Amino acid sequence: MKIRVSEEVSVAIDQHQPVVALESTVIAHGLPYPQNLETALKCEAIVRESGAIPATIAVFGGEFCVGLDREQLQRLATDKNIRKISRRDLPIAVANKLDCATTVATTAFIAYRAGIRIFATGGIGGVHRGFSADVSADLPELAQTPITVVCSGAKIVLDLPATREWLETHGITVLGWQCDEMPAFYSRSSGLAVDERVDSAEEVAAIAAARDGLDLKSSVLVTVPVPGEFEIDHEELETILAEALKLADENGIHGKEITPFLLAQMSEKSGGRTLGANIALLQNNARVAAEIAACSLIEH
Ligand code: PSU
Ligand code: MN
């Protein structure tokens, strides 16, 4: 498999410096312009300030790219023809030389094969509400990729209890970053337990190292609550989400369009507060991931 790794990221990987992978679907399809570009740049800057090298991942002309330049980030943020790809789309993207944004599934796939072991995102995909046959390919990818994924749980538009059960059944270790409950994306609690609370990056690094020692192939999911000042009350959110779900149903929106549609609707209906929460949690997760990356290398 050919992966185009930027000079900076390539050197960092070779020299065993801490590297954090970042995804691109959130840029192309998860946030509006210009906040998407600003957030992508800010997350990279935060990773650097926290002592690691950022490696944003996308596909250009069918080539897997790890570590993007400003022009590539700009294209992801503005070009309406960027395709959102999951695992099933990988052969199409390569054969047809497409320009694509990578989801959690495909970012994890490429990051792992490039030699990166830590990845930060906002919220993973999961089991959808109402139509439980719609299960994001993020979940099986996490079950078969031994990396550490830092997120704020699964996106609130999903069936969180069903998603939590799926993670358990498939052996994905769910850690709570300084919390005892799995966060619910825009809200800090979900009522769903994590497998273990962790209070430091060292604890996460030790658990991931033990996973490798056991030759387990599943991800360690580090779930980090949205910073308190950006949290959105759960009940208020459910009201907004119910309206958005109804609208999606009326408009026949499904498949890979559903998540971006619901995120945009909620932002509109909350006067931009869900967008603010999403940006805050993305930045915070990038910081936590960089801290974990920095001490993971000492562990090895
Ligand atoms: N985190 C965010 N916003 C996003 C995503 C994550 O804060 O838009 C993206 C991720 O790329 C994730 C995808 O893989 O949403 C899930 O999409 P789906 O439900 O169609 O599998
Ligand atoms: Mn789906």
Short mmCIF file of C-alpha atoms and ligand atoms in Angstrom, two decimals:
data_model
loop_
_atom_site.label_atom_id
_atom_site.label_comp_id
_atom_site.label_asym_id
_atom_site.label_seq_id
_atom_site.Cartn_x
_atom_site.Cartn_y
_atom_site.Cartn_z
CA MET A 1 0.00 0.00 0.00
CA LYS A 2 1.34 3.39 -0.94
CA ILE A 3 1.01 6.16 1.62
CA ARG A 4 2.28 9.68 0.99
CA VAL A 5 3.63 10.85 4.33
CA SER A 6 4.75 14.48 4.64
CA GLU A 7 8.43 15.10 5.30
CA GLU A 8 7.80 16.37 8.82
CA VAL A 9 5.56 13.45 9.84
CA SER A 10 7.86 10.93 8.20
CA VAL A 11 10.86 12.18 10.19
CA ALA A 12 8.81 12.21 13.40
CA ILE A 13 7.67 8.61 12.92
CA ASP A 14 11.19 7.41 12.08
CA GLN A 15 12.66 9.17 15.11
CA HIS A 16 9.89 7.90 17.42
CA GLN A 17 8.67 11.39 18.21
CA PRO A 18 5.04 11.72 19.36
CA VAL A 19 2.58 12.01 16.45
CA VAL A 20 -1.21 12.54 16.58
CA ALA A 21 -3.44 11.66 13.61
CA LEU A 22 -6.40 13.96 12.89
CA GLU A 23 -9.33 13.17 10.61
CA SER A 24 -10.70 15.17 7.71
CA THR A 25 -14.42 14.34 7.45
CA VAL A 26 -15.01 16.73 10.31
CA ILE A 27 -13.37 19.43 8.14
CA ALA A 28 -15.16 18.65 4.88
CA HIS A 29 -18.54 17.50 6.16
CA GLY A 30 -18.78 18.05 9.92
CA LEU A 31 -18.30 21.81 10.34
CA PRO A 32 -19.25 24.81 8.17
CA TYR A 33 -16.73 27.12 6.46
CA PRO A 34 -14.77 29.03 7.76
CA GLN A 35 -14.95 27.43 11.20
CA ASN A 36 -13.87 24.10 9.68
CA LEU A 37 -10.57 25.50 8.37
CA GLU A 38 -9.94 27.52 11.53
CA THR A 39 -10.57 24.45 13.69
CA ALA A 40 -8.35 22.20 11.57
CA LEU A 41 -5.49 24.70 11.87
CA LYS A 42 -6.13 25.27 15.57
CA CYS A 43 -6.17 21.52 16.34
CA GLU A 44 -2.83 21.15 14.57
CA ALA A 45 -1.43 24.11 16.53
CA ILE A 46 -2.67 22.65 19.83
CA VAL A 47 -1.03 19.30 19.07
CA ARG A 48 2.24 21.14 18.44
CA GLU A 49 1.97 23.27 21.60
CA SER A 50 1.39 20.05 23.54
CA GLY A 51 4.62 18.55 22.25
CA ALA A 52 3.55 16.33 19.36
CA ILE A 53 3.45 16.47 15.55
CA PRO A 54 0.00 16.66 13.93
CA ALA A 55 -0.78 14.37 10.98
CA THR A 56 -4.09 15.27 9.38
CA ILE A 57 -5.16 12.52 6.98
CA ALA A 58 -7.11 12.68 3.69
CA VAL A 59 -7.03 11.22 0.18
CA PHE A 60 -6.01 13.31 -2.85
CA GLY A 61 -6.04 11.91 -6.37
CA GLY A 62 -6.53 8.45 -4.86
CA GLU A 63 -3.35 8.78 -2.77
CA PHE A 64 -3.47 8.32 0.99
CA CYS A 65 -1.94 11.52 2.42
CA VAL A 66 -0.65 11.78 5.99
CA GLY A 67 0.32 15.29 7.08
CA LEU A 68 -1.35 17.96 4.95
CA ASP A 69 -0.24 21.41 3.86
CA ARG A 70 -2.35 24.54 4.19
CA GLU A 71 -3.58 24.36 0.60
CA GLN A 72 -4.84 20.80 1.09
CA LEU A 73 -6.64 21.80 4.30
CA GLN A 74 -8.17 24.75 2.45
CA ARG A 75 -9.44 22.43 -0.29
CA LEU A 76 -11.02 20.08 2.22
CA ALA A 77 -12.72 23.04 3.88
CA THR A 78 -14.12 24.61 0.71
CA ASP A 79 -14.40 22.09 -2.15
CA LYS A 80 -17.93 20.70 -2.37
CA ASN A 81 -16.77 17.68 -4.40
CA ILE A 82 -14.74 16.09 -1.63
CA ARG A 83 -16.17 12.62 -1.02
CA LYS A 84 -16.73 11.30 2.51
CA ILE A 85 -15.20 7.85 2.54
CA SER A 86 -15.47 4.90 4.84
CA ARG A 87 -13.79 1.47 4.50
CA ARG A 88 -16.06 0.30 1.69
CA ASP A 89 -15.07 3.29 -0.46
CA LEU A 90 -11.29 2.78 -0.22
CA PRO A 91 -10.91 0.68 -3.42
CA ILE A 92 -13.09 3.13 -5.36
CA ALA A 93 -11.14 6.13 -4.07
CA VAL A 94 -7.82 4.58 -5.11
CA ALA A 95 -8.89 3.17 -8.48
CA ASN A 96 -10.75 6.31 -9.54
CA LYS A 97 -8.13 8.69 -8.09
CA LEU A 98 -10.66 10.59 -6.01
CA ASP A 99 -10.25 13.48 -3.56
CA CYS A 100 -11.72 12.36 -0.25
CA ALA A 101 -12.18 13.20 3.41
CA THR A 102 -11.52 10.31 5.78
CA THR A 103 -13.92 9.30 8.55
CA VAL A 104 -12.82 7.76 11.84
CA ALA A 105 -12.80 4.35 10.10
CA THR A 106 -10.56 5.34 7.20
CA THR A 107 -8.38 7.71 9.23
CA ALA A 108 -7.67 4.88 11.69
CA PHE A 109 -7.02 2.49 8.80
CA ILE A 110 -4.47 4.82 7.16
CA ALA A 111 -2.90 6.12 10.40
CA TYR A 112 -2.20 2.64 11.68
CA ARG A 113 -0.59 1.56 8.42
CA ALA A 114 1.56 4.70 8.45
CA GLY A 115 2.86 3.77 11.91
CA ILE A 116 0.82 6.26 13.96
CA ARG A 117 -0.74 4.95 17.18
CA ILE A 118 -2.81 7.91 18.51
CA PHE A 119 -5.71 9.61 16.81
CA ALA A 120 -7.95 12.48 17.96
CA THR A 121 -11.47 13.19 16.73
CA GLY A 122 -14.75 14.71 17.92
CA GLY A 123 -17.24 11.88 18.15
CA ILE A 124 -17.13 8.42 16.65
CA GLY A 125 -19.93 6.99 14.53
CA GLY A 126 -22.12 4.27 15.99
CA VAL A 127 -25.53 2.64 15.94
CA HIS A 128 -28.16 5.03 14.57
CA ARG A 129 -31.41 5.82 16.37
CA GLY A 130 -34.59 4.26 15.03
CA PHE A 131 -32.83 2.23 12.34
CA SER A 132 -30.40 -0.04 14.16
CA ALA A 133 -29.27 -1.69 10.91
CA ASP A 134 -27.38 1.55 10.22
CA VAL A 135 -24.17 0.91 12.12
CA SER A 136 -21.21 3.14 11.29
CA ALA A 137 -18.20 1.36 9.81
CA ASP A 138 -16.24 3.27 12.46
CA LEU A 139 -17.19 0.57 14.98
CA PRO A 140 -15.84 -2.55 13.23
CA GLU A 141 -12.75 -0.58 12.23
CA LEU A 142 -12.05 0.26 15.87
CA ALA A 143 -12.55 -3.41 16.74
CA GLN A 144 -9.73 -4.43 14.40
CA THR A 145 -7.24 -1.55 14.68
CA PRO A 146 -4.94 -1.45 17.74
CA ILE A 147 -4.61 2.31 18.18
CA THR A 148 -5.72 4.81 20.83
CA VAL A 149 -8.64 7.00 19.77
CA VAL A 150 -9.40 10.15 21.77
CA CYS A 151 -13.00 11.37 21.36
CA SER A 152 -16.01 12.70 23.27
CA GLY A 153 -17.92 9.45 22.92
CA ALA A 154 -20.22 8.77 20.01
CA LYS A 155 -22.11 11.61 18.35
CA ILE A 156 -25.32 12.46 20.19
CA VAL A 157 -27.45 11.87 17.07
CA LEU A 158 -26.84 8.13 17.63
CA ASP A 159 -28.35 5.51 19.90
CA LEU A 160 -25.76 5.81 22.65
CA PRO A 161 -26.79 2.78 24.78
CA ALA A 162 -26.78 0.54 21.67
CA THR A 163 -23.40 1.96 20.62
CA ARG A 164 -22.02 1.36 24.12
CA GLU A 165 -23.17 -2.29 23.96
CA TRP A 166 -21.55 -2.73 20.55
CA LEU A 167 -18.20 -1.50 21.87
CA GLU A 168 -18.41 -3.92 24.79
CA THR A 169 -19.39 -6.92 22.65
CA HIS A 170 -16.51 -6.33 20.27
CA GLY A 171 -13.84 -5.88 22.90
CA ILE A 172 -13.10 -2.17 22.54
CA THR A 173 -11.74 -0.83 25.84
CA VAL A 174 -13.59 2.36 26.83
CA LEU A 175 -11.75 4.69 29.21
CA GLY A 176 -13.16 7.82 30.86
CA TRP A 177 -10.73 10.74 30.87
CA GLN A 178 -11.11 12.12 34.40
CA CYS A 179 -14.74 10.93 34.34
CA ASP A 180 -16.75 7.84 35.30
CA GLU A 181 -19.43 8.04 32.61
CA MET A 182 -19.01 7.96 28.88
CA PRO A 183 -19.57 11.54 27.66
CA ALA A 184 -22.47 12.21 25.29
CA PHE A 185 -20.67 14.45 22.77
CA TYR A 186 -22.16 17.92 23.53
CA SER A 187 -23.01 16.83 27.09
CA ARG A 188 -20.61 15.63 29.75
CA SER A 189 -22.57 12.59 30.89
CA SER A 190 -24.68 9.85 29.34
CA GLY A 191 -25.53 7.56 32.24
CA LEU A 192 -23.40 4.89 30.52
CA ALA A 193 -20.40 3.55 32.42
CA VAL A 194 -16.85 3.47 31.09
CA ASP A 195 -14.70 0.37 31.65
CA GLU A 196 -12.16 2.35 33.69
CA ARG A 197 -11.57 5.90 34.75
CA VAL A 198 -8.14 7.33 33.92
CA ASP A 199 -6.74 10.51 35.40
CA SER A 200 -3.45 10.81 33.55
CA ALA A 201 -1.85 10.25 30.16
CA GLU A 202 0.50 7.72 31.77
CA GLU A 203 -2.43 5.49 32.73
CA VAL A 204 -3.71 5.50 29.15
CA ALA A 205 -0.24 4.74 27.79
CA ALA A 206 0.12 1.80 30.20
CA ILE A 207 -3.26 0.34 29.18
CA ALA A 208 -2.48 0.68 25.46
CA ALA A 209 0.94 -0.91 26.00
CA ALA A 210 -0.71 -3.80 27.89
CA ARG A 211 -3.18 -4.22 25.02
CA ASP A 212 -0.23 -4.56 22.64
CA GLY A 213 1.51 -6.98 24.99
CA LEU A 214 -1.60 -9.16 24.92
CA ASP A 215 -1.63 -8.93 21.12
CA LEU A 216 -5.20 -7.65 21.18
CA LYS A 217 -6.19 -5.98 17.93
CA SER A 218 -8.84 -3.59 19.22
CA SER A 219 -8.65 0.15 19.85
CA VAL A 220 -8.51 1.78 23.24
CA LEU A 221 -11.16 4.51 23.22
CA VAL A 222 -10.37 7.45 25.51
CA THR A 223 -13.57 9.39 26.06
CA VAL A 224 -13.13 13.02 27.08
CA PRO A 225 -16.04 15.24 28.21
CA VAL A 226 -16.66 18.54 26.38
CA PRO A 227 -15.19 21.47 28.42
CA GLY A 228 -17.84 22.48 31.00
CA GLU A 229 -18.47 26.02 29.76
CA PHE A 230 -19.50 24.67 26.34
CA GLU A 231 -21.71 21.85 27.56
CA ILE A 232 -25.29 21.80 26.30
CA ASP A 233 -28.05 20.63 28.58
CA HIS A 234 -29.15 17.12 27.65
CA GLU A 235 -32.89 17.79 27.65
CA GLU A 236 -32.60 20.93 25.57
CA LEU A 237 -30.50 19.02 23.10
CA GLU A 238 -32.99 16.18 22.80
CA THR A 239 -35.73 18.65 21.82
CA ILE A 240 -33.58 20.13 19.08
CA LEU A 241 -32.46 16.70 17.93
CA ALA A 242 -36.03 15.38 17.74
CA GLU A 243 -36.92 18.19 15.32
CA ALA A 244 -33.79 17.54 13.25
CA LEU A 245 -34.49 13.79 13.08
CA LYS A 246 -38.07 14.49 11.96
CA LEU A 247 -36.82 16.79 9.22
CA ALA A 248 -34.28 14.20 8.05
CA ASP A 249 -37.03 11.61 7.84
CA GLU A 250 -39.37 13.92 5.91
CA ASN A 251 -36.59 14.73 3.44
CA GLY A 252 -35.56 11.09 3.00
CA ILE A 253 -32.00 11.78 4.19
CA HIS A 254 -30.07 8.63 5.03
CA GLY A 255 -26.72 6.85 4.67
CA LYS A 256 -23.61 9.00 4.88
CA GLU A 257 -25.64 12.21 4.51
CA ILE A 258 -27.51 11.75 7.78
CA THR A 259 -24.77 12.67 10.29
CA PRO A 260 -23.69 15.92 8.54
CA PHE A 261 -27.37 16.89 8.06
CA LEU A 262 -28.22 16.42 11.74
CA LEU A 263 -25.11 18.27 12.95
CA ALA A 264 -25.92 21.26 10.71
CA GLN A 265 -29.59 21.29 11.76
CA MET A 266 -28.72 21.21 15.45
CA SER A 267 -26.29 24.08 15.03
CA GLU A 268 -28.99 26.16 13.33
CA LYS A 269 -31.61 25.34 15.95
CA SER A 270 -29.27 26.05 18.88
CA GLY A 271 -28.10 29.42 17.58
CA GLY A 272 -24.65 27.96 16.91
CA ARG A 273 -24.12 26.62 20.42
CA THR A 274 -23.70 23.00 19.29
CA LEU A 275 -21.11 24.24 16.81
CA GLY A 276 -19.26 25.99 19.63
CA ALA A 277 -19.36 22.80 21.70
CA ASN A 278 -18.14 20.71 18.77
CA ILE A 279 -15.18 23.03 18.15
CA ALA A 280 -14.31 23.14 21.86
CA LEU A 281 -14.32 19.38 22.23
CA LEU A 282 -12.27 18.85 19.07
CA GLN A 283 -9.58 21.20 20.35
CA ASN A 284 -9.61 19.70 23.83
CA ASN A 285 -9.37 16.15 22.44
CA ALA A 286 -6.38 17.16 20.29
CA ARG A 287 -4.62 18.38 23.42
CA VAL A 288 -5.35 15.21 25.40
CA ALA A 289 -4.21 13.04 22.49
CA ALA A 290 -0.92 14.94 22.24
CA GLU A 291 -0.30 14.45 25.97
CA ILE A 292 -0.93 10.73 25.62
CA ALA A 293 1.30 10.52 22.54
CA ALA A 294 4.09 12.31 24.38
CA CYS A 295 4.19 9.81 27.24
CA SER A 296 3.39 6.72 25.18
CA LEU A 297 6.85 6.80 23.66
CA ILE A 298 8.49 6.87 27.07
CA GLU A 299 6.52 3.73 27.97
CA HIS A 300 7.86 1.73 25.05
N1 PSU B 1 -16.51 14.13 14.90
C1 PSU B 1 -17.10 15.33 14.80
N2 PSU B 1 -17.77 15.62 13.63
C2 PSU B 1 -17.82 14.71 12.59
C3 PSU B 1 -17.19 13.44 12.70
C4 PSU B 1 -16.55 13.20 13.90
O1 PSU B 1 -17.05 16.16 15.73
O2 PSU B 1 -18.43 15.01 11.56
C5 PSU B 1 -17.27 12.42 11.54
C6 PSU B 1 -16.22 11.33 11.72
O3 PSU B 1 -15.42 11.33 10.55
C7 PSU B 1 -17.00 10.04 11.83
C8 PSU B 1 -18.20 10.35 11.01
O4 PSU B 1 -16.27 8.94 11.34
O5 PSU B 1 -18.49 11.70 11.42
C9 PSU B 1 -19.31 9.33 11.22
O6 PSU B 1 -20.11 9.30 10.10
P1 PSU B 1 -21.16 8.10 9.86
O7 PSU B 1 -22.14 8.21 11.01
O8 PSU B 1 -21.79 8.41 8.51
O9 PSU B 1 -20.38 6.81 9.85
MN MN B 2 -24.30 4.72 8.23
#
